[in-house]
Coordinates of N, CA and C in Angstrom, one line a residue:
M1 N -4.6 6.6 -21.5 CA -5.3 6.9 -20.3 C -6.7 6.6 -20.8
A2 N -7.1 6.2 -19.8 CA -9.0 6.1 -20.2 C -9.7 7.1 -19.5
R3 N -10.7 7.3 -19.9 CA -11.4 8.9 -19.3 C -12.1 8.2 -17.7
Q4 N -12.2 8.9 -17.1 CA -13.0 8.6 -16.1 C -14.2 8.0 -16.1
L5 N -14.4 6.9 -15.8 CA -15.9 6.3 -15.5 C -17.3 7.0 -14.9
D6 N -18.0 6.8 -15.0 CA -19.1 7.3 -14.4 C -19.3 6.8 -13.1
Y7 N -20.4 7.4 -12.2 CA -20.4 7.0 -10.9 C -21.2 5.6 -10.4
L8 N -22.2 5.5 -11.5 CA -22.8 4.2 -11.4 C -22.0 3.0 -11.8
T9 N -21.2 3.1 -12.9 CA -20.1 2.0 -13.0 C -18.9 1.8 -11.9
I10 N -18.5 2.9 -11.6 CA -17.5 2.8 -10.2 C -18.3 2.3 -9.1
R11 N -19.3 2.2 -9.0 CA -20.2 1.8 -7.7 C -20.5 0.5 -7.9
E12 N -20.7 -0.1 -9.2 CA -20.9 -1.7 -9.8 C -19.6 -2.1 -9.6
I13 N -18.3 -1.9 -9.8 CA -17.1 -2.5 -10.0 C -16.6 -2.6 -8.2
F14 N -16.8 -1.6 -7.3 CA -16.6 -1.8 -6.0 C -17.7 -2.4 -5.6
R15 N -19.0 -2.4 -5.9 CA -19.7 -3.6 -5.2 C -19.6 -5.2 -5.7
R16 N -18.9 -5.4 -6.7 CA -18.3 -7.0 -7.0 C -17.2 -7.1 -6.3
F17 N -16.1 -5.9 -5.8 CA -15.2 -6.1 -5.2 C -15.5 -6.9 -3.7
H18 N -16.4 -6.2 -3.4 CA -16.9 -6.4 -2.1 C -17.5 -7.5 -2.1
A19 N -17.8 -8.0 -2.7 CA -18.8 -9.1 -2.9 C -17.8 -10.2 -2.5
A20 N -16.7 -10.3 -3.6 CA -15.7 -11.3 -3.7 C -14.6 -11.1 -2.4
E21 N -14.4 -9.8 -2.2 CA -13.6 -9.9 -0.7 C -14.2 -9.0 0.0
P22 N -15.1 -9.2 0.9 CA -15.4 -8.1 2.0 C -14.4 -7.1 2.6
E23 N -13.3 -7.9 3.3 CA -12.3 -7.4 4.0 C -10.8 -7.6 3.6
P24 N -10.7 -7.1 2.5 CA -9.3 -7.3 2.0 C -8.2 -6.4 2.8
K25 N -7.0 -7.5 3.0 CA -6.2 -7.3 4.3 C -4.9 -6.9 3.0
G26 N -4.0 -6.0 3.7 CA -2.8 -6.0 3.6 C -1.7 -7.5 3.4
E27 N -0.7 -7.1 2.8 CA 0.0 -8.2 2.8 C 1.2 -8.5 3.8
L28 N 1.4 -7.4 4.1 CA 2.7 -7.3 5.2 C 2.5 -7.8 6.4
D29 N 3.4 -8.5 6.8 CA 3.4 -8.9 8.3 C 3.8 -8.1 9.2
H30 N 2.8 -8.0 10.3 CA 3.0 -7.0 11.6 C 2.7 -7.5 12.5
V31 N 2.6 -6.9 13.8 CA 2.4 -7.0 15.1 C 1.6 -6.0 15.9
N32 N 2.3 -4.7 15.4 CA 1.7 -3.6 15.8 C 2.2 -2.0 15.0
A33 N 1.6 -1.2 15.4 CA 1.9 -0.2 14.4 C 3.3 0.4 13.9
Y34 N 4.2 0.0 14.9 CA 5.5 0.1 14.5 C 6.1 -0.8 13.9
T35 N 6.1 -1.8 14.1 CA 6.3 -3.1 12.8 C 5.8 -2.9 11.3
L36 N 4.4 -2.4 11.4 CA 3.9 -2.2 10.2 C 4.7 -0.7 9.5
L37 N 4.9 0.3 10.2 CA 5.5 1.2 9.6 C 7.0 0.8 9.2
V38 N 7.9 0.1 9.7 CA 8.7 -0.3 9.3 C 8.6 -1.1 8.0
A39 N 7.7 -2.0 8.3 CA 7.5 -3.3 7.0 C 7.0 -2.3 5.8
V40 N 6.0 -1.3 5.9 CA 6.2 -0.3 4.7 C 7.2 0.1 3.9
A41 N 7.7 0.6 5.3 CA 9.1 1.8 4.5 C 10.3 0.7 3.8
L42 N 10.5 -0.7 4.6 CA 11.4 -1.3 4.0 C 10.9 -2.0 2.7
S43 N 9.3 -2.0 2.3 CA 8.9 -2.7 0.9 C 9.0 -1.9 -0.1
A44 N 9.5 -0.3 -0.2 CA 9.9 0.4 -1.6 C 10.6 -0.4 -2.3
Q45 N 10.3 -0.8 -3.5 CA 11.2 -1.1 -4.4 C 11.4 -2.6 -3.8
A46 N 10.4 -3.3 -3.5 CA 10.8 -4.8 -2.9 C 9.1 -5.2 -2.8
T47 N 9.2 -6.6 -3.1 CA 8.0 -7.7 -2.9 C 7.5 -7.4 -1.3
D48 N 6.0 -7.7 -1.0 CA 6.0 -7.9 0.2 C 6.2 -9.5 0.9
V49 N 6.5 -10.4 -0.2 CA 6.9 -11.7 0.5 C 8.3 -11.4 0.8
G50 N 9.3 -10.8 -0.1 CA 10.9 -10.4 0.3 C 10.8 -9.8 1.6
V51 N 9.7 -8.7 1.8 CA 9.6 -8.2 2.9 C 9.5 -9.0 4.1
N52 N 8.4 -10.1 4.2 CA 7.7 -10.9 5.4 C 9.0 -11.7 5.4
R53 N 9.8 -12.1 4.2 CA 10.8 -13.4 4.7 C 12.0 -12.6 5.5
A54 N 12.1 -11.2 5.2 CA 13.2 -10.9 6.5 C 13.0 -10.4 7.2
T55 N 11.4 -10.0 7.5 CA 11.0 -9.8 8.9 C 10.6 -10.8 9.7
K56 N 10.7 -11.9 9.4 CA 10.0 -13.0 10.1 C 11.1 -13.2 11.6
A57 N 12.1 -13.1 11.2 CA 13.1 -13.4 12.4 C 13.5 -11.5 13.1
L58 N 13.1 -10.7 12.5 CA 13.7 -9.5 12.9 C 12.6 -8.9 14.0
F59 N 11.2 -8.7 13.7 CA 9.8 -8.5 14.3 C 9.6 -9.3 15.8
P60 N 10.3 -10.4 15.7 CA 10.0 -11.4 17.6 C 10.9 -10.4 18.3
I61 N 12.0 -9.8 17.6 CA 13.2 -9.2 18.8 C 13.0 -7.8 18.6
A62 N 12.4 -7.1 17.5 CA 12.8 -5.6 17.8 C 11.1 -5.5 16.9
D63 N 10.3 -5.3 18.2 CA 8.9 -4.7 17.7 C 8.6 -3.4 18.0
T64 N 9.7 -2.7 18.7 CA 9.5 -1.3 19.5 C 10.4 -0.5 18.7
P65 N 10.6 1.2 18.7 CA 11.7 1.4 18.6 C 13.3 1.3 19.2
E66 N 12.3 1.2 20.7 CA 14.1 1.1 21.6 C 14.6 0.0 21.4
K67 N 13.9 -1.6 20.9 CA 14.2 -3.0 20.7 C 15.1 -2.7 19.6
M68 N 14.6 -1.6 18.3 CA 15.4 -1.7 17.3 C 16.9 -1.1 17.4
L69 N 16.8 0.1 18.2 CA 18.1 0.9 18.6 C 18.9 -0.1 19.4
A70 N 18.4 -0.6 20.0 CA 19.2 -1.9 21.0 C 19.8 -3.0 19.8
L71 N 19.0 -3.2 18.9 CA 19.6 -4.0 18.1 C 20.8 -3.5 17.2
G72 N 21.0 -2.3 16.8 CA 21.5 -1.4 15.9 C 21.3 -1.9 14.5
E73 N 22.4 -0.8 14.0 CA 22.4 -0.7 12.7 C 22.9 -1.7 11.7
E74 N 24.0 -2.6 12.3 CA 24.7 -3.4 11.5 C 23.8 -4.7 11.9
A75 N 23.4 -5.0 12.8 CA 22.7 -6.5 13.2 C 21.1 -6.2 12.0
L76 N 20.4 -4.9 12.1 CA 19.2 -4.7 11.3 C 19.8 -5.0 9.7
T77 N 20.9 -4.4 9.4 CA 21.2 -4.6 8.2 C 21.6 -6.0 7.6
E78 N 22.0 -7.0 8.5 CA 22.0 -8.6 8.2 C 20.4 -9.0 7.8
H79 N 19.8 -8.7 8.9 CA 18.1 -9.3 8.7 C 17.6 -9.0 7.6
I80 N 17.8 -8.0 6.8 CA 17.1 -7.4 5.8 C 18.3 -7.1 4.4
R81 N 19.3 -7.9 4.2 CA 20.1 -7.6 3.4 C 19.6 -8.4 2.1
T82 N 18.6 -8.9 2.2 CA 18.0 -9.4 0.9 C 17.1 -8.8 0.2
I83 N 16.8 -7.7 1.0 CA 15.8 -6.4 0.0 C 16.5 -5.6 -0.6
G84 N 15.9 -5.2 -1.7 CA 17.0 -4.0 -2.3 C 16.9 -3.0 -1.5
L85 N 18.2 -1.9 -1.7 CA 18.4 -0.7 -1.1 C 18.4 -1.2 0.4
Y86 N 18.9 -2.2 1.0 CA 18.9 -2.6 2.0 C 20.0 -1.3 3.4
R87 N 20.9 -1.4 2.8 CA 22.0 -0.2 3.4 C 21.0 1.1 3.9
N88 N 20.2 1.5 3.0 CA 19.8 3.0 2.8 C 18.6 2.8 3.8
K89 N 18.1 1.6 3.7 CA 16.9 1.3 4.5 C 17.0 1.1 6.0
A90 N 18.0 0.6 6.3 CA 18.4 0.1 7.6 C 18.8 1.5 8.2
K91 N 19.7 2.3 7.8 CA 19.9 3.8 8.2 C 18.7 4.1 8.9
N92 N 17.4 4.4 7.5 CA 16.3 5.1 7.9 C 15.8 4.5 8.9
V93 N 15.1 3.2 9.3 CA 14.9 2.6 9.9 C 15.5 3.1 11.5
I94 N 16.6 2.9 11.4 CA 17.3 3.5 13.0 C 17.3 4.6 13.1
R95 N 17.3 5.9 12.4 CA 16.6 7.1 12.3 C 15.6 7.2 12.8
L96 N 14.6 6.6 12.5 CA 13.1 6.8 12.1 C 12.7 6.7 13.7
S97 N 13.4 5.4 14.3 CA 13.1 4.6 15.6 C 14.0 5.7 16.6
Q98 N 15.0 6.3 16.4 CA 15.4 7.2 17.0 C 14.3 8.6 17.3
I99 N 14.0 9.0 16.2 CA 13.2 9.9 16.3 C 11.8 9.7 17.0
L100 N 11.5 8.6 16.6 CA 10.4 8.1 17.7 C 10.2 8.2 19.0
V101 N 11.4 7.9 19.5 CA 11.7 7.7 21.0 C 12.0 9.1 21.3
D102 N 12.6 10.1 20.5 CA 13.2 11.7 21.0 C 12.0 12.2 21.3
H103 N 11.3 12.4 20.1 CA 9.9 13.2 19.8 C 8.3 12.9 19.6
F104 N 8.2 11.6 19.9 CA 7.0 10.9 20.1 C 6.6 9.9 21.1
G105 N 7.5 9.8 21.9 CA 7.3 9.1 23.2 C 7.0 7.4 23.0
G106 N 8.0 7.2 21.6 CA 8.2 5.8 21.3 C 7.1 5.2 20.3
E107 N 6.0 6.4 20.4 CA 4.7 6.0 19.5 C 4.4 5.9 17.9
V108 N 4.2 5.8 17.3 CA 3.8 6.1 15.7 C 3.0 6.7 15.8
P109 N 3.3 8.3 15.3 CA 2.3 9.0 15.4 C 1.0 8.7 14.2
S110 N 0.0 9.6 14.6 CA -1.1 9.1 13.5 C -1.5 10.1 12.9
S111 N -0.8 11.1 12.4 CA -1.1 12.0 11.6 C 0.0 12.0 10.3
R112 N -0.4 12.3 9.3 CA 0.3 12.0 7.9 C 1.5 13.0 7.9
A113 N 1.4 14.4 8.6 CA 2.4 15.1 8.2 C 3.4 14.6 9.2
A114 N 3.2 14.0 10.4 CA 4.2 13.5 11.3 C 4.9 12.3 10.9
L115 N 3.7 11.3 10.2 CA 4.9 10.4 9.7 C 5.8 10.5 8.6
Q116 N 4.9 11.7 7.6 CA 6.1 12.1 7.1 C 7.6 12.7 7.2
S117 N 7.3 13.1 8.4 CA 8.5 13.8 8.8 C 9.6 13.0 9.7
L118 N 9.2 11.5 9.3 CA 10.6 10.5 9.4 C 11.2 10.0 8.3
P119 N 12.3 9.9 8.8 CA 13.0 9.4 7.6 C 12.9 8.5 6.8
G120 N 12.5 8.3 5.3 CA 12.5 7.3 4.5 C 10.8 7.2 4.4
V121 N 9.9 7.7 5.0 CA 8.4 7.5 4.9 C 7.8 8.9 3.9
G122 N 7.4 8.6 3.0 CA 6.8 9.4 2.0 C 5.5 9.0 2.2
R123 N 4.4 9.9 1.3 CA 3.0 9.9 1.3 C 2.2 8.5 1.3
K124 N 3.0 7.9 0.5 CA 2.6 6.3 0.2 C 2.3 6.0 1.4
T125 N 3.5 5.8 2.1 CA 4.1 4.7 3.4 C 2.8 5.5 4.6
A126 N 2.9 6.7 4.8 CA 2.1 7.2 5.6 C 0.7 6.4 5.2
N127 N -0.2 6.6 4.0 CA -1.2 6.7 4.0 C -1.5 5.1 4.4
V128 N -0.6 3.9 4.1 CA -0.9 2.6 4.2 C -1.1 2.8 5.7
V129 N 0.3 3.1 6.4 CA 0.0 2.9 8.0 C -1.7 3.8 8.3
L130 N -1.8 4.8 8.2 CA -3.1 5.6 8.6 C -4.5 4.5 8.0
N131 N -3.8 4.0 7.0 CA -5.5 3.3 6.2 C -5.5 1.7 7.6
M132 N -4.1 1.3 7.5 CA -4.4 -0.5 7.9 C -4.3 -0.1 9.3
W133 N -3.6 0.7 9.9 CA -3.3 0.6 11.6 C -4.7 1.9 12.1
W134 N -4.8 2.8 11.7 CA -6.1 3.6 12.2 C -7.4 3.8 11.5
R135 N -7.4 2.8 10.3 CA -8.6 2.9 9.3 C -9.1 4.4 8.8
I136 N -8.4 5.0 8.7 CA -8.7 6.1 7.9 C -8.6 5.8 6.5
P137 N -9.6 6.6 5.8 CA -9.8 5.9 4.1 C -8.8 6.9 3.6
A138 N -7.4 6.7 4.0 CA -6.4 7.0 2.9 C -5.9 6.3 2.1
Q139 N -5.3 6.5 0.6 CA -5.5 6.0 -0.4 C -3.8 5.8 -0.9
A140 N -3.2 4.7 -0.7 CA -2.0 4.7 -1.0 C -1.7 4.3 -2.4
V141 N -1.2 5.2 -3.4 CA -1.1 4.6 -4.6 C 0.0 4.3 -5.2
D142 N 0.2 2.8 -5.4 CA 1.4 2.7 -5.6 C 1.5 1.9 -7.2
T143 N 2.4 1.5 -7.7 CA 2.4 1.2 -9.2 C 1.3 0.4 -10.0
H144 N 0.4 -0.7 -9.2 CA -0.9 -1.1 -9.4 C -1.9 -0.2 -9.9
I145 N -2.0 0.5 -8.6 CA -3.3 1.2 -8.8 C -2.9 2.5 -9.6
F146 N -1.9 2.6 -10.3 CA -1.5 3.8 -11.3 C -1.7 3.4 -12.7
R147 N -1.3 2.0 -12.4 CA -1.6 1.4 -14.0 C -3.5 1.0 -13.9
I148 N -3.9 0.4 -12.8 CA -5.3 -0.1 -13.1 C -6.1 1.3 -13.4
G149 N -5.6 2.3 -12.4 CA -6.9 3.7 -12.3 C -6.6 4.2 -14.0
N150 N -5.6 4.3 -14.5 CA -5.7 4.9 -15.9 C -6.0 3.8 -17.0
R151 N -5.9 2.5 -16.5 CA -6.1 1.2 -17.8 C -7.4 1.1 -17.8
T152 N -8.2 1.3 -16.5 CA -9.4 1.2 -16.3 C -10.5 2.5 -16.4
G153 N -10.0 3.4 -15.9 CA -10.7 5.0 -15.7 C -11.1 4.5 -14.6
I154 N -11.2 3.6 -13.6 CA -11.7 4.0 -12.2 C -11.1 5.3 -11.4
C155 N -9.7 5.6 -11.7 CA -9.4 6.8 -11.0 C -8.1 7.0 -12.1
P156 N -8.3 7.7 -12.9 CA -7.0 8.1 -14.2 C -6.4 9.3 -13.8
G157 N -5.2 9.4 -14.4 CA -4.4 10.5 -13.6 C -2.7 10.6 -14.3
R158 N -2.5 11.6 -14.6 CA -0.9 11.2 -15.0 C 0.2 11.2 -13.6
D159 N -0.4 11.5 -12.6 CA 0.8 11.2 -11.5 C 0.1 10.6 -10.4
V160 N 0.8 10.3 -9.5 CA 0.3 9.6 -8.1 C -0.8 10.7 -7.7
D161 N -0.6 11.7 -7.2 CA -1.1 12.7 -6.7 C -2.5 12.6 -7.2
T162 N -3.0 12.8 -8.6 CA -4.0 13.4 -9.4 C -4.9 11.9 -9.0
V163 N -3.9 10.7 -9.3 CA -5.0 9.2 -8.9 C -5.2 9.3 -7.8
E164 N -4.8 9.7 -6.7 CA -5.1 9.5 -5.3 C -6.4 10.2 -5.1
R165 N -6.1 11.8 -5.9 CA -7.5 12.6 -5.7 C -8.3 12.0 -6.5
A166 N -8.3 11.5 -7.5 CA -9.2 10.4 -8.2 C -10.3 9.7 -7.3
I167 N -9.4 8.8 -7.1 CA -10.1 7.9 -5.6 C -10.8 8.5 -4.7
E168 N -10.5 9.4 -4.0 CA -11.1 10.2 -3.2 C -12.3 10.9 -3.7
D169 N -11.9 11.0 -5.0 CA -13.2 12.3 -5.5 C -14.3 11.3 -6.1
N170 N -14.4 10.0 -6.6 CA -14.9 9.6 -7.6 C -15.2 8.1 -6.9
I171 N -14.5 7.6 -5.8 CA -15.3 6.2 -5.4 C -16.0 6.5 -4.4
P172 N -17.3 5.6 -4.6 CA -18.1 5.9 -3.4 C -17.6 6.0 -1.9
A173 N -18.2 6.4 -1.0 CA -17.7 6.7 0.7 C -17.9 5.5 1.0
E174 N -18.8 4.3 0.6 CA -18.9 3.1 1.3 C -17.8 2.2 1.1
Y175 N -16.9 2.6 0.1 CA -16.2 1.8 -0.6 C -14.8 2.4 -0.1
Q176 N -14.5 3.4 0.0 CA -13.6 4.2 0.3 C -12.2 3.6 1.3
Q177 N -12.9 2.9 2.6 CA -11.7 2.4 3.2 C -10.9 1.1 3.1
H178 N -11.8 0.3 1.7 CA -10.9 -0.7 1.5 C -10.5 -0.3 -0.2
A179 N -10.7 0.5 -0.5 CA -10.5 1.0 -2.3 C -9.0 0.8 -2.5
H180 N -8.3 1.1 -1.7 CA -6.5 0.8 -2.1 C -6.4 -0.5 -1.8
H181 N -6.6 -1.5 -0.9 CA -6.5 -3.0 -0.9 C -6.9 -3.6 -1.9
W182 N -8.2 -3.2 -2.6 CA -9.0 -3.9 -3.6 C -8.1 -3.7 -5.0
L183 N -7.7 -2.2 -5.2 CA -7.1 -2.1 -6.5 C -5.6 -2.8 -6.2
I184 N -4.8 -3.0 -5.4 CA -3.7 -3.2 -5.2 C -3.7 -4.6 -5.8
L185 N -4.5 -5.5 -4.9 CA -4.9 -6.9 -4.9 C -5.4 -7.1 -6.2
H186 N -5.8 -6.5 -7.2 CA -6.5 -6.6 -8.5 C -5.4 -6.4 -9.5
G187 N -4.8 -5.5 -9.1 CA -3.7 -5.4 -10.0 C -2.4 -6.3 -9.9
R188 N -2.2 -7.1 -9.0 CA -1.2 -7.8 -8.6 C -1.9 -9.1 -9.2
Y189 N -2.8 -9.6 -8.8 CA -2.9 -10.6 -9.1 C -4.2 -11.0 -10.7
I190 N -4.5 -9.8 -11.2 CA -5.6 -10.0 -12.0 C -5.1 -9.1 -13.1
C191 N -5.3 -7.9 -13.0 CA -5.0 -7.0 -14.0 C -3.3 -6.5 -13.9
K192 N -2.9 -7.3 -14.3 CA -1.3 -7.9 -14.2 C -0.6 -6.2 -15.5
A193 N 0.8 -6.1 -15.1 CA 0.9 -5.0 -16.2 C 1.2 -5.6 -17.9
R194 N 1.7 -6.9 -18.0 CA 2.3 -7.5 -19.0 C 1.3 -8.4 -19.8
K195 N 0.6 -9.2 -19.0 CA -0.5 -10.3 -19.4 C -1.5 -10.1 -18.3
P196 N -2.7 -9.2 -18.4 CA -3.8 -9.3 -17.8 C -4.4 -10.2 -18.0
A197 N -5.2 -10.9 -16.6 CA -6.1 -11.9 -16.5 C -6.9 -11.7 -16.9
C198 N -7.9 -10.9 -18.3 CA -9.0 -10.5 -18.4 C -10.2 -11.5 -18.5
G199 N -9.6 -12.5 -18.9 CA -10.7 -13.9 -18.9 C -11.2 -14.3 -17.4
V200 N -10.4 -14.0 -16.2 CA -11.4 -14.2 -15.2 C -11.4 -13.0 -14.6
C201 N -11.6 -11.9 -14.9 CA -11.4 -10.7 -14.2 C -13.1 -10.1 -14.1
L202 N -13.5 -9.9 -12.7 CA -14.4 -9.7 -12.5 C -15.4 -8.4 -12.8
I203 N -14.5 -7.8 -13.5 CA -15.0 -6.3 -14.1 C -15.0 -6.2 -15.7
R204 N -14.6 -7.0 -16.4 CA -14.1 -7.1 -17.4 C -15.7 -6.8 -18.3
D205 N -16.4 -7.0 -18.0 CA -17.5 -6.1 -18.9 C -17.6 -4.6 -18.8
L206 N -17.1 -4.0 -17.4 CA -17.1 -2.7 -17.5 C -15.8 -1.9 -17.5
C207 N -15.0 -2.7 -18.0 CA -13.8 -2.1 -18.3 C -13.4 -1.7 -19.8
P208 N -13.0 -0.8 -20.2 CA -12.8 -0.3 -21.4 C -11.2 -0.4 -22.1
Y209 N -10.4 -1.1 -21.4 CA -9.2 -1.4 -22.2 C -9.7 -2.2 -23.1
E210 N -9.0 -1.7 -24.3 CA -8.9 -2.1 -25.8 C -8.5 -3.3 -26.2
E211 N -7.4 -3.6 -25.1 CA -6.1 -4.8 -25.3 C -6.7 -5.9 -24.5
K212 N -7.9 -6.1 -24.2 CA -8.3 -7.3 -23.3 C -7.7 -8.8 -23.9
T213 N -7.1 -9.4 -22.9 CA -6.7 -10.9 -23.3 C -8.0 -12.1 -22.9
L214 N -7.8 -13.2 -23.5 CA -8.6 -14.2 -23.4 C -8.9 -14.4 -22.0

């Protein structure tokens, strides 16, 4: 685990991220808050590409909780069977859809506590929805961010909660909104687990990682 970087270094890192991609976007396809919630819930232990492939035909016919309930669990299962843990995920999507109809007027709630009360929705999923739909600077820590945080010292921590707090505590306010997207994309395409592409890394000179590649 790298030591926590100082303020000026972190500010320069995110200045470079912003200069390279001022408005980073999440890669899960969605058309509204409900489809975003479903897509993020489906993405656990699955790739965004795989989820998008499965939801390409699903969302045009089931983009609201009511339509998803009308579709039913069996048909939903067929749509998402290429995704890991698809049977359990189908059950959760149907259950959360019913709860949205029964207790939230068919709308996706905009508080973390309410989101986390839904089946299959943990803190990371809730934070993604809050960030991407309501533009609240919530930080969704996935495996990429956890790895980068500890490898670079941007936001080190022994668990995801500590890393989340490190992002909130140490990254300058003007970069908080997009912080988790910049970090996820950097981890997905540059600072990869096994063979980080250090040779083309924007922050190579600021990163303390000792095992840099060419």
